[in-house]
Each structure stands twice: as structure tokens, then as C-alpha cells.
mmCIF file of the N, C-alpha and C atoms, coordinates in Angstrom:
data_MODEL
# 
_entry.id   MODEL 
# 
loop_
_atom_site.group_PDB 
_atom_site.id 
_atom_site.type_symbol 
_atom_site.label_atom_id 
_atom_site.label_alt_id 
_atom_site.label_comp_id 
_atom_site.label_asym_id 
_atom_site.label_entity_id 
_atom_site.label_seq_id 
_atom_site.pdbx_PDB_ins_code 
_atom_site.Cartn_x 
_atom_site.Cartn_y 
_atom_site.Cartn_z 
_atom_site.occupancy 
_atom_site.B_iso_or_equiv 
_atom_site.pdbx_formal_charge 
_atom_site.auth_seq_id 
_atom_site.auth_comp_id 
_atom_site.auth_asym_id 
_atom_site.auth_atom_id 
_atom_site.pdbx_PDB_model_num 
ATOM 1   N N  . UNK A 1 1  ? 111.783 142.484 77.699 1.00 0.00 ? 1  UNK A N  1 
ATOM 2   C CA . UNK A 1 1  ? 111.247 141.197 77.296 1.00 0.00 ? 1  UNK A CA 1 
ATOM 3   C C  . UNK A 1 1  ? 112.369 140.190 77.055 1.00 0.00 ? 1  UNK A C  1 
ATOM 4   N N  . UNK A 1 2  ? 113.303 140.696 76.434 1.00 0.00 ? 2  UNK A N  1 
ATOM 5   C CA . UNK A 1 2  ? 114.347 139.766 76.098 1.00 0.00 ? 2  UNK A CA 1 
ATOM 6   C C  . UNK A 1 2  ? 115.103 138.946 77.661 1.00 0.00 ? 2  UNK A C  1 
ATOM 7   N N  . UNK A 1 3  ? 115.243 139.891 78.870 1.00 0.00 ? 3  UNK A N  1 
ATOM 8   C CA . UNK A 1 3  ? 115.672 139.367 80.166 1.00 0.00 ? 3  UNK A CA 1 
ATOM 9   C C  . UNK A 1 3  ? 114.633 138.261 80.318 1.00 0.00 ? 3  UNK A C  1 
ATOM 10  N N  . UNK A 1 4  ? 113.095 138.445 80.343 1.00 0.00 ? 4  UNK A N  1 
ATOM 11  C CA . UNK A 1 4  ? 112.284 137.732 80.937 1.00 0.00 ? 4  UNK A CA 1 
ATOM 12  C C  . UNK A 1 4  ? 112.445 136.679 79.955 1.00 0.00 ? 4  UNK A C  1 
ATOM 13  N N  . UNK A 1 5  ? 112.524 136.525 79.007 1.00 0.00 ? 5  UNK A N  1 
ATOM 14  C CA . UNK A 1 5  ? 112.817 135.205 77.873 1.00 0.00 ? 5  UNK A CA 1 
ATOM 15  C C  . UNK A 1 5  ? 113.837 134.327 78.065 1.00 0.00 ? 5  UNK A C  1 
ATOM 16  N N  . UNK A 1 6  ? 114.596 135.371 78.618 1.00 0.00 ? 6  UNK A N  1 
ATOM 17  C CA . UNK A 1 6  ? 116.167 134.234 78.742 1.00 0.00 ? 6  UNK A CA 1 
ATOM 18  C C  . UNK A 1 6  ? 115.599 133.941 80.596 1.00 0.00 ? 6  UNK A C  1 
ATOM 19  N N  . UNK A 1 7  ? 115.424 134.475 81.025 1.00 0.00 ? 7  UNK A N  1 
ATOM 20  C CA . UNK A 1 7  ? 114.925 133.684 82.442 1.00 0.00 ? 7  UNK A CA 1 
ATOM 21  C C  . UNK A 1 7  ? 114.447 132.524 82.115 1.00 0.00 ? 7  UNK A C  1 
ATOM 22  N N  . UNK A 1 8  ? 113.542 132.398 81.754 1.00 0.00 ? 8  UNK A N  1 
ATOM 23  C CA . UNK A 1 8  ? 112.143 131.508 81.224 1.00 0.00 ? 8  UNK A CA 1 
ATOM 24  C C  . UNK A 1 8  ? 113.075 130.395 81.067 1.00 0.00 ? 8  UNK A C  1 
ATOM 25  N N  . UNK A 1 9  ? 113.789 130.525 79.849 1.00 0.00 ? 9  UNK A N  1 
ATOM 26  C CA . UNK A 1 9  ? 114.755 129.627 79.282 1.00 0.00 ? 9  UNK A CA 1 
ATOM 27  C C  . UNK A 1 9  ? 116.031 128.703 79.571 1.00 0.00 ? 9  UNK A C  1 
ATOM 28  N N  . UNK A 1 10 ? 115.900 129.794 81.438 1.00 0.00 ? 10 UNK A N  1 
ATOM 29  C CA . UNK A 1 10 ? 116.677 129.043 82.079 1.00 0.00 ? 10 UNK A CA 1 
ATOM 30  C C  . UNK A 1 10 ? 118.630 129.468 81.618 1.00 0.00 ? 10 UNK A C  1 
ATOM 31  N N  . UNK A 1 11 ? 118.577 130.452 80.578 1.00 0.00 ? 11 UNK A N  1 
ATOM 32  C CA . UNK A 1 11 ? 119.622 131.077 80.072 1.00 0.00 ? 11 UNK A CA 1 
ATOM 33  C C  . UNK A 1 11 ? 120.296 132.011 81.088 1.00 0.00 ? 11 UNK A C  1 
ATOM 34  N N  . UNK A 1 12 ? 119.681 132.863 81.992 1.00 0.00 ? 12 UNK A N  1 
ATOM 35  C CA . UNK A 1 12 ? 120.076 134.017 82.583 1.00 0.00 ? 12 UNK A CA 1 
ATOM 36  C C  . UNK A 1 12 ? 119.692 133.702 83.612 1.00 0.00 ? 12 UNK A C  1 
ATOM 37  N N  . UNK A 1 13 ? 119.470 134.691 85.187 1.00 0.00 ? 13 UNK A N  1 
ATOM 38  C CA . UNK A 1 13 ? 119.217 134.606 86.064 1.00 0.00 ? 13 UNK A CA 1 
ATOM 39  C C  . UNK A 1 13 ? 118.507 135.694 86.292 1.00 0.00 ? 13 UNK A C  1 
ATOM 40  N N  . UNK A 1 14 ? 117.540 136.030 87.570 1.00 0.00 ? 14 UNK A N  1 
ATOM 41  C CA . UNK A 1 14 ? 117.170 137.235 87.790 1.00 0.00 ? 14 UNK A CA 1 
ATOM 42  C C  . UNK A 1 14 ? 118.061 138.497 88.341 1.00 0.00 ? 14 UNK A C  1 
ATOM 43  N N  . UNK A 1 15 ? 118.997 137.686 89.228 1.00 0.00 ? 15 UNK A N  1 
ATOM 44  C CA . UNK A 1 15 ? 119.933 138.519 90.023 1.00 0.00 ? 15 UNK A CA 1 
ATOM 45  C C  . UNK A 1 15 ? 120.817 138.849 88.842 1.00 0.00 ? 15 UNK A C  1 
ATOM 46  N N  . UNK A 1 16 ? 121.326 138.656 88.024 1.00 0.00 ? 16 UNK A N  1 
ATOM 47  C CA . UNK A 1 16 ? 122.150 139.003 86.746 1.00 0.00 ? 16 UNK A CA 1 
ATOM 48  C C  . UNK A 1 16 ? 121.416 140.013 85.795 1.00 0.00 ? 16 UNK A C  1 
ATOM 49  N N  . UNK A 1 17 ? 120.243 140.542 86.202 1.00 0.00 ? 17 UNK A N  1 
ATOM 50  C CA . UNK A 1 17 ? 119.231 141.447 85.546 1.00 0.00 ? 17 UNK A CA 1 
ATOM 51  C C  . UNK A 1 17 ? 119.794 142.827 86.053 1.00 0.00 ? 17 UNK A C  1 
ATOM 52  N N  . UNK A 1 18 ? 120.417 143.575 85.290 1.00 0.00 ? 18 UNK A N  1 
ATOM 53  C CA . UNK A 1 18 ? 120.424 145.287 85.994 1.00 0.00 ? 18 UNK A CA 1 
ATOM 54  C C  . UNK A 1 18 ? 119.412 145.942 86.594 1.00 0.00 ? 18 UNK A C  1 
ATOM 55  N N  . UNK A 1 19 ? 119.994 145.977 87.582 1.00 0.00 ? 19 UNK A N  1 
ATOM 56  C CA . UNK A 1 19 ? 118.951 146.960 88.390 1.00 0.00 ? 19 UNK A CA 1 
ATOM 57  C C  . UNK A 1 19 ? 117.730 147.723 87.746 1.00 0.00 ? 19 UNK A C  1 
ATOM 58  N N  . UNK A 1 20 ? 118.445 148.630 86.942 1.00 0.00 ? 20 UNK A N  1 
ATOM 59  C CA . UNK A 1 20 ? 117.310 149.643 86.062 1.00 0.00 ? 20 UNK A CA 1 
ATOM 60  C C  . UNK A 1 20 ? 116.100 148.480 85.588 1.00 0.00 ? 20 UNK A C  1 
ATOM 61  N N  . UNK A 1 21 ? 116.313 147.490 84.969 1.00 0.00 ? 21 UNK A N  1 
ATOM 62  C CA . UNK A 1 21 ? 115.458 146.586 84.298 1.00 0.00 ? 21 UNK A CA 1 
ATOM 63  C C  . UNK A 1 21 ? 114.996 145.397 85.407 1.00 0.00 ? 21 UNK A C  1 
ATOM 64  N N  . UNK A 1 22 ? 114.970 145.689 86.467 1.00 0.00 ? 22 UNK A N  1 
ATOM 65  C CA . UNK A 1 22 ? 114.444 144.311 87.073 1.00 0.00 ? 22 UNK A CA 1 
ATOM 66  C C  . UNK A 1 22 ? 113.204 144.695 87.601 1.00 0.00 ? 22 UNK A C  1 
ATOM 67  N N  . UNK A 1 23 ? 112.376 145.873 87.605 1.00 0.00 ? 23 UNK A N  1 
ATOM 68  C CA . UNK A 1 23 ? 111.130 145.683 88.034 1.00 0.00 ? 23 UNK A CA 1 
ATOM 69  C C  . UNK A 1 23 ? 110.682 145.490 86.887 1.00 0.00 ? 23 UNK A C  1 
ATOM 70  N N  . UNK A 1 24 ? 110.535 145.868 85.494 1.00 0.00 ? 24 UNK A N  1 
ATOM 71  C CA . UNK A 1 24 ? 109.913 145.685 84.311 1.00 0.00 ? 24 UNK A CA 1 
ATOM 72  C C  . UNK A 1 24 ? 110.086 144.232 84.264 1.00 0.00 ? 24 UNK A C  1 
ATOM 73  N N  . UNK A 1 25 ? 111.170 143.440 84.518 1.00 0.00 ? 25 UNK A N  1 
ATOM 74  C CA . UNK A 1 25 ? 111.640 142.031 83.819 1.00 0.00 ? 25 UNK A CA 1 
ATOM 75  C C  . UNK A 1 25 ? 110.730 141.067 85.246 1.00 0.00 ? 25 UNK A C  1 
ATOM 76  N N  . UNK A 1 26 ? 110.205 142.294 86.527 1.00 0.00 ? 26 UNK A N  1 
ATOM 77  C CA . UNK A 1 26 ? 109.485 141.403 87.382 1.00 0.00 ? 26 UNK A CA 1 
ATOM 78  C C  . UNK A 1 26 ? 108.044 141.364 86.996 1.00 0.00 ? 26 UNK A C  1 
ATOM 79  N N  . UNK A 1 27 ? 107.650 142.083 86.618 1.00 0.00 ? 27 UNK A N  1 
ATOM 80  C CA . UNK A 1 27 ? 106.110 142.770 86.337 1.00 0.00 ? 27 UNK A CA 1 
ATOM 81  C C  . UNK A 1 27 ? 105.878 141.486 84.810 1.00 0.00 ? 27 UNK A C  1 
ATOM 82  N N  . UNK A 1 28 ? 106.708 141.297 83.812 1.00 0.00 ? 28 UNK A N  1 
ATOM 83  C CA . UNK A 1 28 ? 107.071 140.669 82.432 1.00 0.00 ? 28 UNK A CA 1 
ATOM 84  C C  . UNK A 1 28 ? 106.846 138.918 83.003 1.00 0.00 ? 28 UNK A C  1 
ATOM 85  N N  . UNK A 1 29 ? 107.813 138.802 84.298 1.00 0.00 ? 29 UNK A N  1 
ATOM 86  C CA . UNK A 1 29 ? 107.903 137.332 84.495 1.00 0.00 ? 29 UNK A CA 1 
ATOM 87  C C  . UNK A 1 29 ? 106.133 137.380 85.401 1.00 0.00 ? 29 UNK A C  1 
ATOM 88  N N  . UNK A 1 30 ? 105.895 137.774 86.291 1.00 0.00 ? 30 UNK A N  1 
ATOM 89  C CA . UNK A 1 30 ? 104.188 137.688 87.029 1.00 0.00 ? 30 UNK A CA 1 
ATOM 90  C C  . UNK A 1 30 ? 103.242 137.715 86.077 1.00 0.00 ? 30 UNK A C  1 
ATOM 91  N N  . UNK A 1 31 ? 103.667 137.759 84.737 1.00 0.00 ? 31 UNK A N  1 
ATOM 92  C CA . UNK A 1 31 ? 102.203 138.440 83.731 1.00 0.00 ? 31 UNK A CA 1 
ATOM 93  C C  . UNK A 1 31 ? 102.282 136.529 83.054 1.00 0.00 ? 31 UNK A C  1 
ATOM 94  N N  . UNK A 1 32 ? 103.932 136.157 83.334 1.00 0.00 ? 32 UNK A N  1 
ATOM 95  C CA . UNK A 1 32 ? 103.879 134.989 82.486 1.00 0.00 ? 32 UNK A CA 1 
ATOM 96  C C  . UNK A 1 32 ? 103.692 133.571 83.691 1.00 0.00 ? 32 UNK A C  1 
ATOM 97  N N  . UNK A 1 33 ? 103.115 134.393 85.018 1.00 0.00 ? 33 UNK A N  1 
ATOM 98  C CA . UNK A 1 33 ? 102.930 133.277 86.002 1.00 0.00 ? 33 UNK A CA 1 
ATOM 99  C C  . UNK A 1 33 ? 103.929 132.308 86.402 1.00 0.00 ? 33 UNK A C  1 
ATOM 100 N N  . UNK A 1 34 ? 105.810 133.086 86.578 1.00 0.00 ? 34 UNK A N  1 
ATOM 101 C CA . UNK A 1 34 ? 106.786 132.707 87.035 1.00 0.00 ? 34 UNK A CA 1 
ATOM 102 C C  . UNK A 1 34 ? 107.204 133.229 87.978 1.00 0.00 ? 34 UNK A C  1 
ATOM 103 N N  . UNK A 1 35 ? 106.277 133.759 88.478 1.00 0.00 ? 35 UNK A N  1 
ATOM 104 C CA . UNK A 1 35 ? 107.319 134.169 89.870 1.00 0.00 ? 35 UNK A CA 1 
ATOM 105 C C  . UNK A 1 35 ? 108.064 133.359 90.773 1.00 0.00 ? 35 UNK A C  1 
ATOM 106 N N  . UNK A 1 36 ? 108.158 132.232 90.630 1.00 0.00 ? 36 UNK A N  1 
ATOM 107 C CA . UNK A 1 36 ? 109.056 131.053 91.010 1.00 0.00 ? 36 UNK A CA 1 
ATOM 108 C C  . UNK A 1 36 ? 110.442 131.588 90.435 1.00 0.00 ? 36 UNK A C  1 
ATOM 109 N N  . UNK A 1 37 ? 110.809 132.312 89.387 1.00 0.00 ? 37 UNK A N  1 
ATOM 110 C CA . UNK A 1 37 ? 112.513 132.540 88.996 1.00 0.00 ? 37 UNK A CA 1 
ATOM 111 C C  . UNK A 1 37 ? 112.378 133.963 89.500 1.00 0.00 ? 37 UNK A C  1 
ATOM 112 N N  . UNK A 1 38 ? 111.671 134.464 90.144 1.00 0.00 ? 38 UNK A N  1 
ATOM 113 C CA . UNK A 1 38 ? 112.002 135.991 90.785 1.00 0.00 ? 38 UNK A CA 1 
ATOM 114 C C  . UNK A 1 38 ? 112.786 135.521 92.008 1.00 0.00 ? 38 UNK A C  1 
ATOM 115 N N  . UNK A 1 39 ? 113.692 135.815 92.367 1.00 0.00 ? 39 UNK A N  1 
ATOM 116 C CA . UNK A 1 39 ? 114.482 135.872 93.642 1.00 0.00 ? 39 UNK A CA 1 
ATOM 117 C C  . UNK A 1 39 ? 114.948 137.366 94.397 1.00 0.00 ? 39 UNK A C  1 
# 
């Protein structure tokens, strides 16, 4: 949750998301209707 927050926020990036955590932080951002910052 904390990756998908700082996405949101424009703080982080998706590609800067570890591997291990980027399908959870993808599934987190689609639930919040951003899949626009999924790359």
C-alpha cells in the first residue's frame, strides 16, 4: 500500500517498485482506478 500511495502522490514511480511488489502495487493501483501510472 505504501508503493501505491507514493505513486498516487506522484512521489515514486512504478518502474522503481521491486519486482517482488509490483503485481500487488498493480492489483492496489486498478482497485484505485489508476492504471494510467502502471507502465
Amino acid at each position: 500500500m505504501l508503493f501505491a500511495t507514493q505513486i498516487i502522490e506522484g512521489r515514486w514511480t512504478f518502474e522503481r517498485v521491486p519486482s517482488i511488489w509490483q503485481e500487488d502495487v498493480r492489483t492496489l493501483l486498478k482497485a484505485e482506478n489508476r492504471d494510467d501510472l502502471i507502465k
